[in-house]
C-alpha positions as a printed NumPy array, in Angstrom:
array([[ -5.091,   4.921, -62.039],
       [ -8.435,   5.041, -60.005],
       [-10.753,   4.439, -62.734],
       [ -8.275,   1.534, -63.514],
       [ -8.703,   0.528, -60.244],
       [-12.235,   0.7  , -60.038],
       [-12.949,  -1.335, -63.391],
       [-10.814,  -4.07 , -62.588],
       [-12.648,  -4.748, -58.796],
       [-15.73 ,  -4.368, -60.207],
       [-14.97 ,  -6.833, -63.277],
       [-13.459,  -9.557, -60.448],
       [-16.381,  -9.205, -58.059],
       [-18.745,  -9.731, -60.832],
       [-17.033, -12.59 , -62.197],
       [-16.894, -13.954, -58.19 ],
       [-20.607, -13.144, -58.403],
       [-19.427, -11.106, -54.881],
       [-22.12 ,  -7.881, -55.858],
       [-21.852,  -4.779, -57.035],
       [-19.259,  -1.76 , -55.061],
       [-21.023,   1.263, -55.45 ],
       [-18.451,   4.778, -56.042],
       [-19.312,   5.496, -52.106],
       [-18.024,   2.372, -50.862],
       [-14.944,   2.296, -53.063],
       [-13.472,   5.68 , -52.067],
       [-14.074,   4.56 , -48.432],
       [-12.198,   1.696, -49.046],
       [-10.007,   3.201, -51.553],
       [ -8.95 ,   5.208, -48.794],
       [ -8.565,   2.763, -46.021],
       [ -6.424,   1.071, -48.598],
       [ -4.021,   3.851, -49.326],
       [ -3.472,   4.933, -45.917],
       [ -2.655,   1.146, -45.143],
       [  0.05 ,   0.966, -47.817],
       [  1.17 ,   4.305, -47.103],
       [  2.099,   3.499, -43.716],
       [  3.633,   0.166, -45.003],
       [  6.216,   2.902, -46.622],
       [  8.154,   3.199, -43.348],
       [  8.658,  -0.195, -42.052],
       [  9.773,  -1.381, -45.662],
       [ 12.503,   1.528, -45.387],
       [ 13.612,   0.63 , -42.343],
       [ 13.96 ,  -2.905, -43.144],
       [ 15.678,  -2.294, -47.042],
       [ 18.   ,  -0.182, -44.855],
       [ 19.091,  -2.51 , -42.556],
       [ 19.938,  -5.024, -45.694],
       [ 21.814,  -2.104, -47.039],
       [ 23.664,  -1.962, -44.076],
       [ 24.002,  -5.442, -43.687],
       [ 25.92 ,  -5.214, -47.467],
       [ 22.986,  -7.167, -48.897],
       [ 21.393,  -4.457, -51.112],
       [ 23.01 ,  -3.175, -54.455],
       [ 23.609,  -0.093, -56.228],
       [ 21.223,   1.967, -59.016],
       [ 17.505,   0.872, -59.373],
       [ 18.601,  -2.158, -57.319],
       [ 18.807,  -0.038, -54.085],
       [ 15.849,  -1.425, -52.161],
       [ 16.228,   1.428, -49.68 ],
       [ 16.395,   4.042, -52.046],
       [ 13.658,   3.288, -54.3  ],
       [ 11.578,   3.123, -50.646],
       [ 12.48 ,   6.611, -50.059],
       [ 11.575,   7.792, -53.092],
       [  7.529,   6.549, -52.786],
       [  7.98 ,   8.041, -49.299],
       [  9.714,  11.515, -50.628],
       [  6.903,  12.306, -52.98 ],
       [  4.805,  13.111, -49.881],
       [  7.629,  15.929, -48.618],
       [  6.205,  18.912, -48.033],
       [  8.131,  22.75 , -47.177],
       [  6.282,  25.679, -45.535],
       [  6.318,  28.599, -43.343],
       [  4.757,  28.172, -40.363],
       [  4.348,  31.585, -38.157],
       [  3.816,  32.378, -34.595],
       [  0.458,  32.827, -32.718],
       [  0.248,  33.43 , -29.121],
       [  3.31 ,  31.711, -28.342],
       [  2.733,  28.543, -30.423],
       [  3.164,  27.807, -34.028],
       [  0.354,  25.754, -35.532],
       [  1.22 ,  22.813, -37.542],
       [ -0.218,  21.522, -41.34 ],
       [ -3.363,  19.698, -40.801],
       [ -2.099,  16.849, -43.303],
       [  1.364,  16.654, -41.346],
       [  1.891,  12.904, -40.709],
       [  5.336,  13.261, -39.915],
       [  8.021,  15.879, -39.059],
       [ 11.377,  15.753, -40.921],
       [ 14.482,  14.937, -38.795],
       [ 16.055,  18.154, -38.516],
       [ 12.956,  19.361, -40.211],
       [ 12.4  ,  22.677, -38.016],
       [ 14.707,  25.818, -38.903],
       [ 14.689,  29.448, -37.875],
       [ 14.568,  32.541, -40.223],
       [ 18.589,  32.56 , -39.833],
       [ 18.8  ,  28.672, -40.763],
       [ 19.607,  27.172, -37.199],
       [ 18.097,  24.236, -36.699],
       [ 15.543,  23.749, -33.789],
       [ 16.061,  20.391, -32.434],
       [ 13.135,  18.432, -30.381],
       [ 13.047,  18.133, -26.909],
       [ 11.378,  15.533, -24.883],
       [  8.319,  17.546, -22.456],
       [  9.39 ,  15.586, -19.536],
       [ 12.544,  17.459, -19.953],
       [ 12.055,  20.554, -20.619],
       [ 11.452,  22.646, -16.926],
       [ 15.429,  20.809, -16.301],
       [ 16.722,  22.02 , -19.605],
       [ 15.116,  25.788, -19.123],
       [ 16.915,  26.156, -15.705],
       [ 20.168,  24.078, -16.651],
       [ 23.471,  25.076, -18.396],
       [ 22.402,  23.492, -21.5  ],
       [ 18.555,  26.176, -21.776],
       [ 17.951,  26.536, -25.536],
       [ 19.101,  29.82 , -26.892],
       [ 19.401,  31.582, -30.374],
       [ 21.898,  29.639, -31.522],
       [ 20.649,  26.188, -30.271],
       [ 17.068,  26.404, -30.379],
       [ 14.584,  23.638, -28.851],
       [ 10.915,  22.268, -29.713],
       [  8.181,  20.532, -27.712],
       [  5.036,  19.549, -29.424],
       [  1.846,  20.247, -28.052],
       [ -1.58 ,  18.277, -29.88 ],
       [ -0.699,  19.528, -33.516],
       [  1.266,  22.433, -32.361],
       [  5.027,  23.362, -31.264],
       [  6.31 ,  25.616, -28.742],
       [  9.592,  27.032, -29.675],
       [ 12.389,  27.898, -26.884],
       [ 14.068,  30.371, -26.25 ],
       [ 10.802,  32.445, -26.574],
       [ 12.395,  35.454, -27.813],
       [ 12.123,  33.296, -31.135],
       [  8.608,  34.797, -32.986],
       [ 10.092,  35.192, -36.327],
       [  8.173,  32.639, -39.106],
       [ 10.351,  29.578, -39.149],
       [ 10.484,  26.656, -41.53 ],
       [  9.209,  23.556, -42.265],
       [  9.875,  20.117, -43.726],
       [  7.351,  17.387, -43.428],
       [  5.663,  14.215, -44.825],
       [  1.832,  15.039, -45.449],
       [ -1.163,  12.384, -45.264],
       [ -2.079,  11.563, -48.961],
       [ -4.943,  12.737, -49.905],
       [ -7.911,  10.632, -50.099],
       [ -8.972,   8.839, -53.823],
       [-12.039,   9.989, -55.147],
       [-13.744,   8.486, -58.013],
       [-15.905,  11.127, -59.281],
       [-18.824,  10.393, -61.788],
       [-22.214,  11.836, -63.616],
       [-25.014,   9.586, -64.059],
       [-27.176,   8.862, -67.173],
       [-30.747,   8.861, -67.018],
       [-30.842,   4.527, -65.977],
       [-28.422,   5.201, -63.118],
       [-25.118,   4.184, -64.629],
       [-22.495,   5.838, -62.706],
       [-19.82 ,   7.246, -65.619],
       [-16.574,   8.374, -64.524],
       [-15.783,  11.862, -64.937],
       [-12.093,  13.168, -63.938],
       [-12.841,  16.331, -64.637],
       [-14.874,  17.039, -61.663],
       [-13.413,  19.612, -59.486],
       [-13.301,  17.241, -56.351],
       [-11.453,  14.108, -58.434],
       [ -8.607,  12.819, -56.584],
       [ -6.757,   9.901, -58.082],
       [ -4.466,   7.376, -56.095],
       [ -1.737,   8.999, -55.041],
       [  0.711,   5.885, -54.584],
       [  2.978,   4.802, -57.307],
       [  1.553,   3.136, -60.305],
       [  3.491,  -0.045, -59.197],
       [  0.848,  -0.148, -56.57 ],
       [ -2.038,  -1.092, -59.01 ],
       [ -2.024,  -4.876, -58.038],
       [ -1.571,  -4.396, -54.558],
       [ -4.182,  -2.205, -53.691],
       [ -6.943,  -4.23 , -55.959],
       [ -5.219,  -7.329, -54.243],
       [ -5.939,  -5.438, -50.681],
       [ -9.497,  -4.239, -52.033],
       [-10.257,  -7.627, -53.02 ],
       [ -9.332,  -9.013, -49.514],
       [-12.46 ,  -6.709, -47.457],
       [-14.537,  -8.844, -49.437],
       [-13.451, -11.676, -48.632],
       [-11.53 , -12.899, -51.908],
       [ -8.305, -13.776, -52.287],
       [ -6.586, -13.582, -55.534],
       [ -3.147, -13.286, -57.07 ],
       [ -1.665, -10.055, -58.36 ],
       [ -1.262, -12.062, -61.807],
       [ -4.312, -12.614, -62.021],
       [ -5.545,  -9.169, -61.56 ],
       [ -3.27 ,  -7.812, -64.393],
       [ -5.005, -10.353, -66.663],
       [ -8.328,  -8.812, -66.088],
       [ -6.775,  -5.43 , -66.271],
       [ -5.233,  -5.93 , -69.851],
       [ -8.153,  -7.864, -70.639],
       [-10.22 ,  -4.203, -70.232],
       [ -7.7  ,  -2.487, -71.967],
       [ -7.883,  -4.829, -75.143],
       [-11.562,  -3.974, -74.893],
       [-11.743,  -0.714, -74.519],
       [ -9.09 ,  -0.069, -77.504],
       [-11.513,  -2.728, -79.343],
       [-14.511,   0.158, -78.538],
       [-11.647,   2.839, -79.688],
       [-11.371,   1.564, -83.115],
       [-14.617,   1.174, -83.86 ]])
């Protein structure tokens, strides 16, 4: 989808006479772009869930809420984390823990516990123990109670997407040609429904405003073209 992506911005600008994006400045903004949208993911759940509740979602593709969860699921991530020095570090592309998404080697779940109330629960009636285990986080890591928990434990969590890359070799006039084979290519990793929306949202940094309709003209227009060069 990136190179997609990158041919139809380039085509608009030029026709706005807006300049030229060089591959640099697109995967900055490329990635600005996808993190924006990504984080979109959670308020639109929230909200399709509420309709759902609300009895004003239906059933099958339909299911606002649903289909949400599913552009948010493809980001799940499972792992092992184990323990070092008393702490257990976490993924450096977590974005967001799992409810429930912290278990011991023996499947209990470790449930989170607020710091501010942790010293009260340690000393109380209710101090974490094998069987009801607790979690504080600590700047990317966790602390697991009681601490006679070491073992690895598991864990389920949402990971950052990784940033687009639009990789490329240059001929000898300084063309920039893409080339997805490079080892560092990353393409979009949103859903291919995104494909308006994030030239729409790319289109916007430079100041432009222009409908998604418009932007699948231009993008079928390079596709006629291209399949023109194809059969030639």
């Amino acid at each position: 989808m990136i190179d997609k992506v990158y041919k139809t911005l380039l085509t608009i600008l030029n026709k706005e006479i807006q300049g030229y994006v060089s591959p640099l400045e697109f995967n900055l903004i490329g990635s600005h772009i996808q993190m924006e949208i990504f984080r979109e993911y959670f308020e639109d759940e929230n909200r399709d869930k509420n309709k759902e509740n609300r009895g004003l979602s239906n059933k099958g593709y339909a299911n606002l809420s649903f289909n949400q969860r599913q552009r948010i699921d493809q980001f799940a991530e499972q792992g092992q984390l184990t323990e070092s020095n008393g702490f257990y570090n976490l993924p450096s592309d977590l974005y967001l823990l799992e409810e429930h998404g912290l278990t011991t080697g023996e499947g209990k779940v470790i449930e989170e516990t607020e710091r501010s109330n942790m010293n009260y629960q340690k000393s109380s009636e209710v101090a974490p123990t094998g069987l009801y285990p607790v979690y504080e986080m600590l700047n990317k890591k966790i602390k697991v109670y009681p601490d006679s928990i070491t073992d690895a434990i598991t864990l389920r969590y949402l990971r950052v997407p990784k940033d687009p890359k639009w990789t490329y070799f240059t001929l000898p006039d300084g063309t920039p040609v893409f080339n997805p084979s490079a080892n560092d290519f990353q393409d979009f990793e949103l859903h291919p429904s995104e494909f308006s929306n994030i030239v729409v949202r790319m289109l916007s940094m430079f100041g432009l405003t222009i409908r998604e309709g418009e932007v699948i003209q231009v993008a079928e227009s390079l596709k006629d073209k291209n399949n023109a060069k194809d059969n030639n």
